[in-house]
Coordinates of C-alpha atoms in Angstrom, one line a residue:
Chain A
M251 CA 25.3 -39.3 41.4
F252 CA 23.1 -40.4 38.6
S253 CA 23.0 -43.9 39.2
R254 CA 21.7 -43.4 42.8
S255 CA 18.8 -41.0 41.7
I256 CA 17.8 -43.5 39.1
A257 CA 17.7 -46.1 41.8
R258 CA 15.7 -43.7 44.0
Q259 CA 13.4 -42.9 41.0
L260 CA 12.9 -46.7 40.4
L261 CA 12.0 -47.4 44.2
R262 CA 9.5 -44.6 43.9
Q263 CA 7.7 -46.1 41.3
T264 CA 4.6 -48.1 42.2
P265 CA 3.3 -50.1 39.3
G266 CA 2.8 -47.6 36.7
A267 CA 4.6 -44.9 38.6
A268 CA 1.2 -44.2 40.1
R269 CA 2.5 -42.8 43.2
P270 CA 2.3 -39.0 43.1
V271 CA 5.7 -37.4 43.4
A272 CA 6.1 -33.9 44.3
A273 CA 7.3 -31.6 41.3
A274 CA 10.7 -30.3 41.6
P275 CA 10.4 -26.7 41.3
A276 CA 14.2 -26.2 41.2
F277 CA 14.2 -27.9 37.9
T278 CA 11.3 -26.6 36.3
F279 CA 13.2 -23.9 34.6
C280 CA 14.8 -25.3 31.2
Q281 CA 18.6 -24.8 31.3
P282 CA 20.0 -26.1 28.2
S283 CA 23.5 -27.5 28.5
L284 CA 26.2 -25.1 27.5
F285 CA 28.3 -28.2 26.6
S286 CA 26.0 -28.8 23.6
L287 CA 26.8 -25.5 22.2
T288 CA 30.5 -25.6 22.1
Q289 CA 31.3 -29.3 22.0
Q290 CA 29.8 -32.7 21.7
R291 CA 29.6 -34.0 25.2
L292 CA 30.1 -37.7 25.4
L293 CA 27.7 -39.9 27.4
S294 CA 29.6 -41.2 30.3
D295 CA 29.4 -44.9 30.9
T296 CA 27.8 -44.5 34.3
T297 CA 25.1 -42.5 32.7
K298 CA 24.7 -44.8 29.9
Q299 CA 24.5 -47.7 32.1
A300 CA 22.0 -46.0 34.5
I301 CA 19.9 -45.3 31.3
D302 CA 20.1 -48.7 30.0
K303 CA 18.8 -49.9 33.5
A304 CA 15.8 -47.3 33.3
V305 CA 15.0 -48.3 29.5
A306 CA 14.8 -51.9 30.8
S307 CA 12.9 -51.4 34.0
A308 CA 9.5 -52.0 32.3
P309 CA 8.2 -53.1 28.9
V310 CA 6.9 -49.5 28.4
V311 CA 9.0 -46.5 29.6
L312 CA 8.2 -42.9 29.1
F313 CA 10.8 -40.2 29.8
M314 CA 8.7 -37.2 30.4
K315 CA 8.7 -33.7 32.2
G316 CA 6.8 -34.2 35.3
T317 CA 5.1 -37.2 36.5
P318 CA 1.9 -39.2 35.2
E319 CA -0.2 -37.4 37.7
T320 CA 1.4 -33.8 37.2
P321 CA 3.0 -33.5 33.8
Q322 CA 5.0 -30.4 33.5
C323 CA 4.8 -30.1 29.8
G324 CA 1.8 -30.3 27.4
F325 CA 3.8 -32.9 25.1
S326 CA 4.5 -35.2 28.1
R327 CA 0.8 -34.7 29.1
A328 CA -0.4 -35.9 25.7
S329 CA 1.8 -38.8 25.5
I330 CA 0.7 -40.2 29.0
Q331 CA -2.8 -39.5 28.2
I332 CA -2.6 -41.6 25.0
L333 CA -0.9 -44.5 26.6
G334 CA -3.8 -44.4 29.1
L335 CA -6.3 -44.4 26.4
Q336 CA -4.5 -47.3 24.9
G337 CA -5.0 -49.4 28.1
V338 CA -1.5 -49.8 28.9
D339 CA -0.9 -52.1 31.9
P340 CA 0.2 -49.9 34.8
A341 CA 2.4 -53.0 36.1
K342 CA 4.2 -52.8 32.7
F343 CA 4.8 -49.1 32.6
A344 CA 7.5 -46.9 34.1
A345 CA 7.8 -43.2 33.9
F346 CA 11.0 -41.2 34.5
N347 CA 10.9 -37.5 35.4
V348 CA 13.8 -35.8 33.6
L349 CA 13.4 -32.6 35.6
E350 CA 14.3 -34.3 38.5
D351 CA 17.8 -35.2 37.2
P352 CA 19.7 -32.8 34.9
E353 CA 22.1 -35.7 34.0
L354 CA 19.2 -37.8 32.9
R355 CA 17.7 -34.9 31.0
E356 CA 20.8 -34.3 28.8
G357 CA 21.9 -37.8 28.8
I358 CA 18.6 -39.3 27.4
K359 CA 18.9 -36.9 24.5
E360 CA 22.3 -38.3 23.5
Y361 CA 21.4 -41.9 24.3
S362 CA 18.5 -41.9 22.0
D363 CA 20.0 -39.5 19.6
W364 CA 16.7 -37.4 19.9
P365 CA 16.8 -33.8 21.3
T366 CA 13.4 -33.5 22.9
I367 CA 11.3 -34.8 25.7
P368 CA 9.2 -37.0 26.1
Q369 CA 10.6 -40.2 24.7
L370 CA 8.8 -43.6 24.5
Y371 CA 10.6 -46.8 24.7
I372 CA 8.8 -50.2 24.3
D373 CA 10.7 -53.3 24.8
K374 CA 13.9 -51.2 25.0
E375 CA 13.5 -49.9 21.5
F376 CA 13.0 -46.3 20.9
V377 CA 9.5 -45.6 19.5
G378 CA 9.5 -41.8 19.1
G379 CA 8.4 -38.4 20.7
C380 CA 5.1 -37.0 21.2
D381 CA 4.3 -36.3 17.5
I382 CA 5.0 -39.8 16.6
I383 CA 3.0 -41.2 19.6
V384 CA 0.1 -39.0 18.5
S385 CA 0.5 -40.0 14.7
M386 CA 0.7 -43.7 15.8
H387 CA -2.3 -43.4 18.1
Q388 CA -4.3 -42.0 15.3
N389 CA -3.3 -44.3 12.5
G390 CA -3.7 -47.5 14.7
E391 CA 0.0 -48.5 14.7
L392 CA 0.4 -48.0 18.5
A393 CA -2.6 -50.3 19.3
K394 CA -1.2 -52.9 17.3
L395 CA 2.4 -52.5 18.7
L396 CA 1.1 -52.5 22.2
D397 CA -0.9 -55.5 21.6
E398 CA 2.1 -57.4 19.8
K399 CA 4.2 -56.7 22.8
K400 CA 1.7 -57.8 25.2
V401 CA 1.6 -54.8 27.5
L402 CA -2.1 -54.1 27.6
A403 CA -4.0 -54.2 30.8
A404 CA -5.7 -57.7 31.5
A405 CA -9.1 -57.0 29.9
E406 CA -7.8 -55.6 26.7
A407 CA -4.9 -58.3 26.6
E408 CA -7.3 -61.2 27.3
E409 CA -9.5 -60.2 24.6
A410 CA -6.8 -59.8 22.2
A411 CA -5.1 -63.1 23.1
A412 CA -8.5 -64.8 22.9
A413 CA -9.2 -63.5 19.6
A414 CA -6.0 -64.3 18.2
A415 CA -5.6 -67.9 19.6
G416 CA -9.3 -68.8 19.3
E417 CA -8.9 -69.9 22.8
E418 CA -11.5 -70.2 25.5
K419 CA -12.1 -67.0 27.3
K420 CA -11.0 -66.8 30.9
E421 CA -12.9 -65.0 33.5
Chain B
M44 CA 19.4 -7.5 12.2
A45 CA 16.3 -6.4 10.3
S46 CA 14.3 -9.5 10.5
K47 CA 11.9 -9.9 13.4
T48 CA 11.8 -13.6 13.0
P49 CA 15.4 -14.8 12.9
V50 CA 14.8 -18.3 14.0
E51 CA 12.0 -18.9 11.5
D52 CA 14.1 -17.5 8.9
V53 CA 16.9 -19.9 9.8
I54 CA 14.4 -22.7 10.0
R55 CA 13.2 -21.9 6.6
E56 CA 16.6 -21.4 5.1
K57 CA 18.1 -24.8 6.3
I58 CA 15.2 -27.1 5.6
T59 CA 14.7 -25.5 1.9
A60 CA 18.4 -25.9 1.3
A61 CA 18.6 -29.4 2.7
L62 CA 15.4 -30.9 2.0
H63 CA 14.0 -29.2 -1.0
P64 CA 10.4 -29.7 0.4
T65 CA 7.4 -29.5 -1.8
T66 CA 5.4 -28.3 1.3
L67 CA 6.9 -26.2 4.2
E68 CA 4.5 -24.8 6.7
I69 CA 6.0 -23.2 9.7
Y70 CA 3.9 -22.0 12.5
N71 CA 5.1 -20.1 15.6
D72 CA 3.2 -21.2 18.6
S73 CA 5.4 -19.4 21.2
H74 CA 2.8 -17.2 22.1
L75 CA 0.8 -20.0 23.6
H76 CA 3.5 -21.1 25.7
A77 CA 4.7 -17.7 27.0
H78 CA 3.4 -18.2 30.5
H79 CA 4.6 -21.8 30.5
K80 CA 7.0 -22.3 33.4
A81 CA 10.0 -23.2 31.5
M82 CA 9.7 -20.0 29.5
E83 CA 9.8 -17.7 32.4
N84 CA 13.5 -16.4 31.9
S85 CA 13.1 -16.4 28.1
A86 CA 12.9 -13.0 26.2
S87 CA 12.4 -14.8 22.9
S88 CA 9.4 -14.8 20.9
E89 CA 10.7 -17.7 18.8
T90 CA 10.5 -20.7 21.0
H91 CA 7.9 -23.1 20.0
F92 CA 7.4 -24.1 16.3
R93 CA 5.4 -26.5 14.6
L94 CA 6.5 -27.6 11.1
V95 CA 4.6 -29.6 8.4
I96 CA 7.4 -30.6 5.9
A97 CA 6.7 -32.7 2.6
S98 CA 9.9 -33.8 1.0
E99 CA 11.2 -36.7 -1.1
A100 CA 14.0 -36.9 1.4
F101 CA 11.6 -38.7 3.7
K102 CA 11.1 -41.4 1.2
S103 CA 11.8 -44.9 2.6
K104 CA 12.4 -43.5 6.1
M105 CA 10.3 -44.3 9.2
N106 CA 9.1 -41.4 11.2
P107 CA 11.9 -41.4 13.7
A108 CA 14.4 -41.1 11.1
R109 CA 12.6 -38.3 9.4
H110 CA 12.4 -36.3 12.6
R111 CA 16.0 -36.9 13.3
L112 CA 16.9 -35.6 9.9
V113 CA 15.1 -32.3 10.7
Y114 CA 16.3 -32.2 14.3
G115 CA 20.0 -32.6 12.9
L116 CA 19.5 -29.7 10.6
L117 CA 18.3 -27.4 13.5
K118 CA 20.7 -28.9 16.1
E119 CA 22.4 -25.5 16.8
E120 CA 19.1 -23.5 17.2
M121 CA 17.7 -26.3 19.6
A122 CA 20.8 -26.6 21.8
R123 CA 21.2 -22.8 22.0
E124 CA 20.2 -21.1 25.2
G125 CA 17.1 -19.3 24.4
G126 CA 16.8 -21.2 21.2
I127 CA 14.0 -23.5 20.0
H128 CA 12.4 -25.0 23.1
A129 CA 9.8 -27.2 21.3
L130 CA 9.7 -28.4 17.9
Q131 CA 6.5 -30.2 16.6
L132 CA 7.0 -32.1 13.3
R133 CA 4.7 -33.5 10.8
T134 CA 7.0 -35.2 8.2
L135 CA 5.4 -36.5 4.8
T136 CA 6.6 -37.7 1.5
P137 CA 5.1 -35.8 -1.3
E138 CA 2.9 -38.9 -2.1
E139 CA 1.8 -38.9 1.4
E140 CA 1.0 -35.3 1.3
E141 CA -1.1 -35.7 -1.6
R142 CA -2.9 -38.6 -0.1
R143 CA -3.8 -36.4 2.8
R144 CA -5.1 -33.5 0.8
A145 CA -7.3 -35.9 -1.2
Q146 CA -8.6 -37.2 2.2
E147 CA -9.2 -33.9 3.5
A148 CA -10.9 -32.8 0.4
A149 CA -13.3 -35.8 0.4
P150 CA -13.7 -37.0 4.0
A151 CA -17.0 -38.7 3.2
T152 CA -15.5 -41.3 1.0
Q153 CA -13.0 -42.3 3.3
T154 CA -13.4 -45.7 4.6
K155 CA -10.8 -45.9 7.3
P156 CA -11.8 -44.2 10.5
A157 CA -9.6 -41.3 11.3
Q158 CA -9.1 -42.0 15.0

């Protein structure tokens, strides 16, 4: 059951999903759903609710192949590296491994109306896939967005807040 | 069955017909990913593509909407088993493309850092 496996994934998350999770070799081979070829599969309510919950589980959520420690795809790896470079607060970040759950893997594509993985959500809003993350990283839009959403780790966030409000800087 | 690049041909046809691009670059990066785990049961040599598209159709659209437009055109190819596994997109308007070319031609005069 999908909702249960989401719960399991949620439980597994330490802040920032930093705990290593063993890769699931059973799912590393890509099996595109046959449904999508012949008919539009409708996202079931339970799947949708479970994804709603996943998207809301942290301010910054990445649906990826593999885990932050062991990404199973170069695009997922690039995305996680960028979030790290930007200084996203691990306590405000969650990663979901779509390879662990075929239903999540297909469901998220329909949920986001986006056919590829990884997918980044910030404050429950879809931001984009790897190419968009990379281009926003390069043009400064990502830094600005993460700062506005207050999801950067303490040092960066305090600096930004102090600069913005002209407040006394705390230790 | 003459073409050795049927997927690339379809990409070119569909994007040209729908978006009338001023620039369309198609790079087949599949060979770079041939040993990647997800490809171990794939016989296709057309699984990973990188596209640079400049089109008026992208005007006043944010990047996610531009990408969705392209994904929509190639929906069938992406959903099919053994079809397109990864699609990297760079979507620009002709104006953005021109600015990019100008910047690349004269990087020294650029004031904004690239990174």
